[in-house]
N, CA and C of each residue as an Amber inpcrd file, in Angstrom:
protein
   522
 -41.6430000  30.3740000 -62.3660000 -42.2160000  30.0220000 -61.1050000
 -42.6790000  28.5690000 -61.1800000 -42.3960000  27.8080000 -60.1580000
 -42.7690000  26.4020000 -60.1060000 -43.9070000  26.2120000 -59.1270000
 -44.9280000  25.4490000 -59.5070000 -46.0290000  25.1370000 -58.5970000
 -45.7780000  23.7610000 -58.0040000 -46.0950000  23.6370000 -56.7170000
 -45.8810000  22.3770000 -56.0090000 -47.2130000  21.9090000 -55.4540000
 -47.5690000  20.6600000 -55.6990000 -48.7720000  20.0860000 -55.0980000
 -48.4150000  19.5640000 -53.7240000 -49.3420000  19.7230000 -52.7620000
 -49.0580000  19.2630000 -51.4140000 -49.1160000  17.7520000 -51.3160000
 -48.2110000  17.2180000 -50.5760000 -48.2570000  15.8230000 -50.1470000
 -47.6780000  15.8200000 -48.7380000 -47.7420000  14.7200000 -48.0050000
 -47.3010000  14.7370000 -46.6030000 -45.8600000  15.2070000 -46.4070000
 -44.9880000  15.0460000 -47.3710000 -43.5870000  15.4150000 -47.1570000
 -43.3380000  16.9230000 -47.2190000 -44.1720000  17.6860000 -47.9170000
 -43.9190000  19.1270000 -48.0140000 -45.0750000  19.9830000 -47.5030000
 -45.9890000  19.4150000 -46.7270000 -47.1870000  20.1070000 -46.2840000
 -46.9070000  21.3890000 -45.5010000 -45.8300000  21.4180000 -44.7340000
 -45.5720000  22.5740000 -43.9040000 -44.6330000  23.5970000 -44.5100000
 -44.2280000  23.4710000 -45.7490000 -43.2650000  24.4070000 -46.3350000
 -43.8870000  25.7730000 -46.5530000 -43.2430000  26.7810000 -45.9920000
 -43.6510000  28.1650000 -46.1610000 -42.4590000  29.0420000 -45.8510000
 -42.2880000  30.1310000 -46.5600000 -41.2150000  31.0610000 -46.2610000
 -40.0360000  30.9290000 -47.2020000 -38.8670000  31.3610000 -46.7270000
 -37.6790000  31.3940000 -47.5610000 -36.7000000  30.3080000 -47.1210000
 -36.1480000  29.6290000 -48.1100000 -35.1340000  28.6160000 -47.8440000
 -34.0530000  28.7980000 -48.9060000 -32.9180000  29.3290000 -48.4670000
 -31.8570000  29.6150000 -49.4190000 -32.3030000  30.7100000 -50.3580000
 -32.2430000  30.4530000 -51.6590000 -32.6760000  31.4280000 -52.6670000
 -34.1040000  31.1860000 -53.1320000 -34.8430000  30.3010000 -52.4520000
 -36.2060000  29.9790000 -52.8570000 -37.2150000  30.5030000 -51.8380000
 -38.3500000  30.9480000 -52.3570000 -39.4400000  31.3970000 -51.5030000
 -40.6350000  30.4830000 -51.7520000 -41.2000000  29.9380000 -50.6740000
 -42.3570000  29.0450000 -50.7350000 -43.5680000  29.8000000 -50.2130000
 -44.6490000  29.8200000 -51.0220000 -45.8860000  30.4830000 -50.6180000
 -47.0420000  29.5180000 -50.7730000 -48.0020000  29.6100000 -49.8540000
 -49.2070000  28.7990000 -49.9200000 -50.3420000  29.6680000 -50.4400000
 -50.9680000  29.2720000 -51.5360000 -52.0880000  30.0170000 -52.1080000
 -53.3870000  29.5950000 -51.4340000 -54.4150000  30.4480000 -51.4820000
 -55.6880000  30.1130000 -50.8410000 -56.3240000  28.8220000 -51.3580000
 -56.0240000  28.4290000 -52.5930000 -56.6330000  27.2120000 -53.1270000
 -55.8890000  25.9470000 -52.7060000 -54.8400000  26.0830000 -51.8720000
 -54.1550000  24.9150000 -51.3420000 -52.8900000  24.5240000 -52.0690000
 -52.5400000  25.1950000 -53.1470000 -51.2960000  24.8660000 -53.8380000
 -50.1750000  25.7510000 -53.3180000 -48.9660000  25.2510000 -53.4480000
 -47.7980000  26.0220000 -53.0280000 -47.0880000  26.5270000 -54.2700000
 -46.5230000  27.7180000 -54.1750000 -45.7720000  28.2890000 -55.2770000
 -44.3450000  28.5080000 -54.7980000 -43.3750000  28.0680000 -55.6190000
 -41.9650000  28.2480000 -55.3060000 -41.3980000  29.2190000 -56.3260000
 -40.7210000  30.2680000 -55.8430000 -40.1110000  31.2330000 -56.7480000
 -38.7390000  31.6250000 -56.2080000 -37.9510000  32.2500000 -57.0650000
 -36.6300000  32.7180000 -56.6300000 -36.7920000  33.9860000 -55.8160000
 -35.9300000  34.1450000 -54.8400000 -35.9460000  35.3500000 -54.0140000
 -35.4910000  36.5420000 -54.8480000 -36.1120000  37.7070000 -54.6360000
 -35.6770000  38.8830000 -55.3900000 -34.2800000  39.3110000 -54.9500000
 -33.5420000  39.8360000 -55.8880000 -32.1980000  40.3170000 -55.5640000
 -32.3160000  41.7210000 -54.9800000 -31.6190000  41.9440000 -53.8760000
 -31.6530000  43.2460000 -53.2270000 -30.4120000  44.0350000 -53.6020000
 -30.6290000  45.2770000 -53.9340000 -29.5420000  46.1670000 -54.2820000
 -29.4200000  47.2040000 -53.1640000 -28.3050000  47.2020000 -52.4500000
 -28.1290000  48.0950000 -51.3070000 -28.0230000  49.5580000 -51.7270000
 -27.7700000  49.8120000 -52.9960000 -27.6160000  51.1820000 -53.4740000
 -28.9510000  51.7990000 -53.9030000 -30.0300000  51.0200000 -53.8640000
 -31.3270000  51.5150000 -54.2990000 -31.8160000  52.6230000 -53.3810000
 -32.1800000  53.7460000 -53.9800000 -32.7560000  54.8610000 -53.2270000
 -34.1730000  55.0590000 -53.7670000 -35.1060000  55.1090000 -52.8480000
 -36.4970000  55.2540000 -53.2360000 -36.8450000  56.7270000 -53.4090000
 -37.7040000  57.0010000 -54.3830000 -38.1690000  58.3790000 -54.6060000
 -39.1830000  58.7300000 -53.5130000 -39.5150000  60.0020000 -53.4270000
 -40.5120000  60.4540000 -52.4500000 -41.8570000  59.7690000 -52.7010000
 -42.1950000  59.6080000 -53.9720000 -43.4520000  58.9620000 -54.3320000
 -43.4700000  57.4970000 -53.8800000 -42.3500000  56.8030000 -54.0670000
 -42.2570000  55.4020000 -53.6510000 -42.3360000  55.2830000 -52.1350000
 -41.6500000  56.1710000 -51.4210000 -41.6900000  56.1440000 -49.9610000
 -43.1020000  56.4340000 -49.4530000 -43.7840000  57.3740000 -50.1060000
 -45.1560000  57.6940000 -49.7370000 -46.0650000  56.4830000 -49.9380000
 -45.8920000  55.7990000 -51.0610000 -46.7050000  54.6160000 -51.3320000
 -46.4080000  53.5010000 -50.3320000 -45.1600000  53.3310000 -49.9650000
 -44.8030000  52.3180000 -48.9670000 -45.4850000  52.6080000 -47.6270000
 -45.5410000  53.8800000 -47.2460000 -46.2210000  54.2580000 -46.0070000
 -47.7180000  53.9800000 -46.0970000 -48.3100000  54.3250000 -47.2390000
 -49.7450000  54.0620000 -47.4390000 -50.0310000  52.5670000 -47.4000000
 -49.1540000  51.7760000 -48.0230000 -49.3610000  50.3340000 -48.0460000
 -49.2340000  49.7510000 -46.6340000 -48.3170000  50.2770000 -45.8580000
 -48.1550000  49.8040000 -44.4830000 -49.4180000  50.1060000 -43.6690000
 -49.9830000  51.3040000 -43.8460000 -51.2250000  51.6600000 -43.1620000
 -52.3700000  50.7600000 -43.6210000 -52.4250000  50.4800000 -44.9290000
 -53.4650000  49.5950000 -45.4680000 -53.3160000  48.1940000 -44.9050000
 -52.0920000  47.7240000 -44.7770000 -51.8310000  46.3920000 -44.2350000
 -52.2780000  46.2850000 -42.7820000 -52.0060000  47.3280000 -41.9960000
 -52.4550000  47.3440000 -40.5920000 -53.9830000  47.2930000 -40.5310000
 -54.6410000  48.0920000 -41.3800000 -56.1050000  48.0850000 -41.4180000
 -56.6210000  46.7040000 -41.8080000 -56.0490000  46.1190000 -42.8590000
 -56.5330000  44.8360000 -43.3750000 -56.3520000  43.7130000 -42.3550000
 -55.2530000  43.7230000 -41.6110000 -55.0270000  42.6940000 -40.5950000
 -56.1290000  42.7140000 -39.5430000 -56.4800000  43.9050000 -39.0980000
 -57.5020000  44.0450000 -38.0670000 -58.9100000  43.8370000 -38.6420000
 -59.1890000  44.5030000 -39.7560000 -60.5440000  44.5000000 -40.3150000
 -60.9600000  43.1320000 -40.8420000 -60.0240000  42.3670000 -41.3720000
 -60.3870000  41.0500000 -41.9100000 -60.8530000  40.1080000 -40.7980000
 -60.4600000  40.3920000 -39.5580000 -60.9010000  39.5810000 -38.4170000
 -62.1400000  40.1740000 -37.7540000 -62.2470000  41.5200000 -37.7350000
 -63.3390000  42.1950000 -37.0330000 -64.6190000  42.3160000 -37.8550000
 -64.5070000  42.4000000 -39.1740000 -65.6780000  42.5720000 -40.0440000
 -65.9430000  41.2950000 -40.8380000 -66.9420000  40.5260000 -40.4490000
 -67.2030000  39.2580000 -41.1350000 -67.5780000  39.4050000 -42.6110000
 -67.9870000  40.6030000 -43.0330000 -68.3590000  40.7820000 -44.4450000
 -67.1840000  40.5060000 -45.3750000 -65.9500000  40.8100000 -44.9270000
 -64.7880000  40.5370000 -45.7610000 -64.6410000  39.0340000 -45.9960000
 -64.8180000  38.2340000 -44.9590000 -64.7180000  36.7760000 -45.0990000
 -65.8600000  36.2300000 -45.9560000 -67.0590000  36.7780000 -45.7630000
 -68.2190000  36.3350000 -46.5520000 -68.0100000  36.6100000 -48.0400000
 -67.5610000  37.8170000 -48.3650000 -67.3210000  38.1670000 -49.7660000
 -66.1640000  37.3710000 -50.3580000 -65.1020000  37.1780000 -49.5670000
 -63.9230000  36.4500000 -50.0520000 -64.2650000  34.9900000 -50.3420000
 -65.2080000  34.4330000 -49.5920000 -65.5980000  33.0360000 -49.7940000
 -66.2330000  32.8180000 -51.1690000 -66.7960000  33.8690000 -51.7430000
 -67.4410000  33.7440000 -53.0540000 -66.4760000  33.9910000 -54.2130000
 -65.2340000  34.4000000 -53.8880000 -64.2580000  34.7220000 -54.9340000
 -63.0780000  33.7610000 -54.8550000 -62.7410000  33.1430000 -55.9680000
 -61.5910000  32.2300000 -55.9380000 -60.2750000  32.9990000 -55.7660000
 -59.3670000  32.4430000 -54.9860000 -58.0160000  32.9750000 -54.7920000
 -57.9680000  34.3190000 -54.0580000 -59.0620000  34.7170000 -53.3830000
 -59.0910000  35.9670000 -52.6370000 -59.3320000  35.6470000 -51.1650000
 -58.5460000  36.2810000 -50.2920000 -58.7330000  36.0970000 -48.8520000
 -59.4280000  37.3280000 -48.2810000 -59.9200000  37.2190000 -47.0590000
 -60.5530000  38.3500000 -46.3930000 -59.5420000  39.4950000 -46.2370000
 -58.2970000  39.1410000 -45.9540000 -57.2400000  40.1480000 -45.8160000
 -57.0560000  40.9060000 -47.1330000 -56.9670000  40.1760000 -48.2650000
 -56.7930000  40.8180000 -49.5730000 -57.9560000  41.7640000 -49.8870000
 -59.1570000  41.3440000 -49.5550000 -60.3360000  42.1640000 -49.8230000
 -60.3320000  43.4270000 -48.9570000 -59.9540000  43.2890000 -47.6820000
 -59.8720000  44.4470000 -46.7880000 -58.7730000  45.4050000 -47.2600000
 -57.6690000  44.8530000 -47.7280000 -56.5660000  45.6710000 -48.2420000
 -57.0290000  46.4820000 -49.4600000 -57.7240000  45.8190000 -50.3760000
 -58.2470000  46.5090000 -51.5650000 -59.2770000  47.5660000 -51.1780000
 -60.0940000  47.2730000 -50.1730000 -61.1100000  48.2250000 -49.7320000
 -60.4680000  49.4910000 -49.1810000 -59.3510000  49.3520000 -48.4900000
 -58.6580000  50.5110000 -47.9300000 -58.1870000  51.4530000 -49.0440000
 -57.7760000  50.8800000 -50.1630000 -57.2540000  51.6930000 -51.2690000
 -58.3400000  52.2720000 -52.1740000 -59.5690000  51.7550000 -52.1140000
 -60.6210000  52.1980000 -53.0360000 -61.7730000  52.8580000 -52.2880000
 -61.9570000  54.1170000 -52.5570000 -63.0610000  54.8760000 -51.9670000
 -64.3600000  54.5420000 -52.7050000 -65.4970000  54.7920000 -52.0730000
 -66.7800000  54.5610000 -52.7610000 -66.9210000  55.4880000 -53.9740000
 -67.8420000  55.1540000 -54.8420000 -68.1120000  55.9630000 -56.0320000
 -69.5690000  56.4310000 -55.9540000 -69.7700000  57.7400000 -56.1230000
 -71.1370000  58.2720000 -56.2170000 -71.4160000  58.4550000 -57.6940000
 -72.3550000  57.6870000 -58.2020000 -72.6560000  57.6970000 -59.6300000
 -73.5410000  58.8780000 -60.0350000 -74.5400000  59.1700000 -59.1910000
 -75.4060000  60.3030000 -59.5230000 -76.2330000  60.7320000 -58.3050000
 -76.7090000  61.9650000 -58.3970000 -77.6280000  62.5310000 -57.4040000
 -78.8370000  63.0370000 -58.1840000 -80.0300000  62.6650000 -57.7290000
 -81.2540000  63.1080000 -58.4010000 -82.2370000  63.6570000 -57.3830000
 -83.0150000  64.6200000 -57.8130000 -84.0990000  65.1440000 -56.9890000
 -85.4060000  64.6770000 -57.6250000 -86.2040000  63.8930000 -56.8530000
 -87.4560000  63.3510000 -57.3700000 -88.5480000  63.4890000 -56.3030000
 -89.5750000  64.2930000 -56.5770000 -90.7530000  64.4210000 -55.7000000
 -90.4080000  64.5980000 -54.2210000 -89.6090000  65.5980000 -53.8820000
 -89.2830000  65.8790000 -52.4890000 -88.2890000  64.9020000 -51.8680000
 -87.7010000  64.0870000 -52.7000000 -86.6820000  63.1450000 -52.2230000
 -85.3980000  63.3920000 -52.9900000 -84.2930000  63.0990000 -52.3380000
 -82.9890000  63.1560000 -53.0010000 -82.4760000  61.7280000 -53.0730000
 -82.2330000  61.2430000 -54.2800000 -81.7470000  59.8910000 -54.4990000
 -80.2680000  59.9400000 -54.8530000 -79.4830000  59.1270000 -54.1700000
 -78.0440000  59.0600000 -54.3890000 -77.6950000  57.6270000 -54.7400000
 -77.0690000  57.4340000 -55.8900000 -76.6070000  56.0990000 -56.2730000
 -75.1160000  56.0400000 -55.9650000 -74.7480000  55.1920000 -55.0090000
 -73.3580000  55.0730000 -54.5640000 -72.9930000  53.6040000 -54.4210000
 -71.7620000  53.2520000 -54.8430000 -71.3090000  51.8620000 -54.7370000
 -69.8570000  51.8260000 -54.2660000 -69.4310000  50.6420000 -53.8460000
 -68.0710000  50.4310000 -53.3620000 -67.6910000  48.9920000 -53.7100000
 -66.3930000  48.6910000 -53.6740000 -65.9660000  47.3270000 -53.9910000
 -66.3990000  46.3370000 -52.9050000 -66.7070000  46.8140000 -51.6950000
 -67.2100000  45.9280000 -50.6400000 -68.5800000  46.3960000 -50.1580000
 -68.6350000  47.5790000 -49.5160000 -69.8890000  48.0240000 -48.9200000
 -69.8580000  49.5250000 -48.6650000 -70.9340000  50.2090000 -49.0400000
 -71.1290000  51.6050000 -48.6520000 -71.8390000  51.5530000 -47.3090000
 -71.2490000  52.1700000 -46.2860000 -71.8180000  52.0890000 -44.9400000
 -72.7360000  53.2530000 -44.6010000 -72.4920000  54.4100000 -45.2290000
 -73.2780000  55.5890000 -44.8780000 -73.2460000  56.5850000 -46.0320000
 -74.3840000  57.2600000 -46.2360000 -74.4610000  58.3610000 -47.1920000
 -75.0950000  59.5410000 -46.4620000 -74.4240000  60.6790000 -46.5090000
 -74.9350000  61.8940000 -45.8730000 -75.2320000  62.9220000 -46.9570000
 -76.3740000  63.5880000 -46.8210000 -76.8040000  64.5870000 -47.7960000
 -76.9060000  65.9420000 -47.1000000 -76.3920000  66.9820000 -47.7640000
 -76.4720000  68.3490000 -47.2510000 -77.0790000  69.2280000 -48.3420000
 -78.0770000  70.0270000 -47.9520000 -78.7460000  70.9390000 -48.8820000
 -78.3590000  72.3680000 -48.4960000 -77.8810000  73.1470000 -49.4820000
 -77.4490000  74.5320000 -49.2710000 -78.3470000  75.4810000 -50.0440000
 -78.4380000  76.7270000 -49.5570000 -79.1320000  77.7640000 -50.3330000
 -78.1260000  78.4410000 -51.2650000 -78.5640000  79.4970000 -51.9650000
 -77.6890000  80.1610000 -52.9380000 -76.5060000  80.8880000 -52.2830000
 -76.6050000  81.2080000 -50.9930000 -75.5130000  81.8790000 -50.2860000
 -74.5300000  80.8860000 -49.6580000 -74.8410000  79.6040000 -49.7170000
 -73.9620000  78.5920000 -49.1280000 -74.3260000  78.2190000 -47.7050000
 -75.4680000  78.6870000 -47.2220000 -75.9430000  78.3540000 -45.8770000
 -76.5910000  76.9730000 -45.8970000 -76.2900000  76.1730000 -44.8800000
 -76.8650000  74.8260000 -44.7970000 -78.3380000  74.9320000 -44.4240000
 -79.2020000  74.4090000 -45.3010000 -80.6360000  74.3940000 -45.0410000
 -81.0380000  73.1080000 -44.3190000 -80.4110000  72.0030000 -44.7190000
 -80.7590000  70.7120000 -44.1270000 -79.5950000  69.7450000 -44.3240000
 -79.3970000  68.8900000 -43.3220000 -78.3380000  67.8750000 -43.4030000
 -78.8290000  66.6250000 -42.6770000 -78.5140000  65.4700000 -43.2570000
 -78.9070000  64.2240000 -42.6080000 -78.4090000  63.0120000 -43.3650000
 -78.6030000  61.8530000 -42.7400000 -78.1770000  60.5980000 -43.3630000
 -79.2860000  60.0420000 -44.2360000 -78.8900000  59.5540000 -45.3920000
 -79.8330000  58.9190000 -46.3070000 -80.0820000  57.4830000 -45.8520000
 -81.2030000  56.9390000 -46.2530000 -81.5790000  55.5660000 -45.9140000
 -81.3400000  54.7040000 -47.1460000 -80.7380000  53.5360000 -46.9220000
 -80.4380000  52.6600000 -48.0570000 -81.7140000  52.0110000 -48.5780000
 -81.8780000  52.1030000 -49.8820000 -83.0120000  51.4680000 -50.5400000
 -82.5460000  50.2070000 -51.2430000 -83.0910000  49.9700000 -52.4030000
 -82.7090000  48.7940000 -53.1770000 -81.3280000  48.9710000 -53.7910000
 -80.5450000  47.9210000 -53.7520000 -79.2070000  47.8520000 -54.3320000
 -78.3360000  49.0150000 -53.8730000 -77.8560000  49.8350000 -54.7860000
 -76.9250000  50.9090000 -54.4460000 -77.6000000  52.2680000 -54.3170000
 -78.9180000  52.2820000 -54.1810000 -79.6610000  53.5410000 -54.1360000
 -79.9430000  53.9430000 -52.6810000 -79.6430000  55.1930000 -52.3510000
 -79.8770000  55.7540000 -51.0320000 -80.8820000  56.8910000 -51.1780000
 -81.7860000  57.0340000 -50.1970000 -82.8640000  58.0190000 -50.2940000
 -82.8470000  58.9540000 -49.0850000 -82.9870000  60.2480000 -49.3680000
 -83.0630000  61.2760000 -48.3310000 -84.2870000  62.1160000 -48.6100000
 -85.2370000  62.1510000 -47.6720000 -86.4580000  62.9280000 -47.8500000
 -86.1850000  64.3570000 -47.4210000 -86.4170000  65.2930000 -48.3570000
 -86.1470000  66.7000000 -48.0820000 -87.1550000  67.5790000 -48.8130000
 -88.0670000  68.1860000 -48.0650000 -89.0120000  69.1020000 -48.7070000
 -88.3590000  70.4330000 -49.0720000 -87.1580000  70.6800000 -48.5380000
 -86.4480000  71.9370000 -48.7700000 -85.8820000  71.9570000 -50.1830000
 -86.1650000  73.0420000 -50.9120000 -85.6060000  73.2230000 -52.2520000
 -84.3590000  74.0850000 -52.1320000 -83.2190000  73.4750000 -52.2440000
 -81.9720000  74.2230000 -52.1390000 -81.3550000  74.4570000 -53.4960000
 -80.3630000  75.3200000 -53.5160000 -79.6490000  75.6370000 -54.7530000
 -78.6040000  74.5780000 -55.0730000 -78.0060000  74.0100000 -53.9810000
 -76.9050000  73.0740000 -54.1700000 -77.0860000  71.8960000 -53.2090000
 -76.7790000  70.6830000 -53.6970000 -76.8560000  69.4570000 -52.8850000
 -75.4920000  68.7940000 -52.9040000 -75.0240000  68.4020000 -51.7260000
 -73.7580000  67.6820000 -51.6110000 -74.0330000  66.3300000 -50.9710000
 -73.5610000  65.2710000 -51.6180000 -73.6950000  63.9160000 -51.0710000
 -72.3050000  63.3880000 -50.7580000 -72.1830000  62.7220000 -49.6090000
 -70.9250000  62.1050000 -49.2030000 -71.2010000  60.6450000 -48.8680000
 -70.3420000  59.7440000 -49.3600000 -70.5020000  58.3060000 -49.1250000
 -69.2620000  57.7530000 -48.4340000 -69.4800000  56.8960000 -47.4160000
 -68.3930000  56.2670000 -46.6640000 -68.4070000  54.7620000 -46.8880000
 -67.2330000  54.1330000 -46.7850000 -67.1520000  52.6750000 -46.8280000
 -66.6170000  52.1630000 -45.4940000 -66.4080000  50.8430000 -45.3840000
 -65.9270000  50.2400000 -44.1370000 -64.5600000  50.7690000 -43.7100000
 -63.7140000  51.0890000 -44.6770000 -62.3660000  51.5670000 -44.3800000
 -62.3460000  53.0690000 -44.0700000 -63.5240000  53.6710000 -43.9450000
 -63.6840000  55.1050000 -43.6430000 -63.2200000  56.0140000 -44.7740000
 -63.1450000  55.4940000 -45.9990000 -62.8900000  56.3400000 -47.1590000
 -64.1720000  57.1110000 -47.4360000 -64.0390000  58.3370000 -47.8760000
 -65.2180000  59.1470000 -48.1580000 -65.0810000  59.7690000 -49.5510000
 -66.2180000  59.8190000 -50.2490000 -66.2870000  60.4450000 -51.5640000
 -67.3910000  61.4910000 -51.5080000 -67.1690000  62.5860000 -52.2110000
 -68.1140000  63.6940000 -52.1870000 -68.4910000  64.0790000 -53.6160000
 -69.7890000  64.3130000 -53.8450000 -70.2570000  64.7600000 -55.1570000
 -71.2720000  65.8720000 -54.9270000 -71.2250000  66.8770000 -55.8100000
 -72.0580000  68.0550000 -55.6810000 -73.0060000  68.1620000 -56.8670000
 -74.2520000  68.5390000 -56.5840000 -75.2520000  68.7640000 -57.6220000
 -75.6990000  70.2110000 -57.4990000 -75.5420000  70.9580000 -58.5950000
 -75.9360000  72.3730000 -58.5890000 -77.3560000  72.5240000 -59.0690000
């Protein structure tokens, strides 16, 4: 791969020209590479086709979200070589992580994180028969800690965390 520094004669180069592909990187440099060879006999597996569909959906989300949610641009500005679109694309593929659930003095603490932002944490308390005793949204505390006040002593607690891309993760505490 050849890197090209911009000067007035090649400032607008982008795309494919013959067998060469010109790309502009976020840091202002251009990269020139050979075009990939296409094989008309290539048949994709079901797994590959599924991934292509998922990537297309992620791309649609990232195109819209990188413009609608300023947090992607803010975060991307602090990272070299990352655009708001790239960050939104990565967010679509990565669900939040719930690290732990704790019960402390009538409160339920949920530690949840995401590569961009956890937008909501919901806590549900069940009895031993599986009946919902209490359900509600936790309030964000310091850093990645979310707090839900619940005087109800249940047998089982379920926490769910959402991110900007509407990915959800669920963790259960018995």
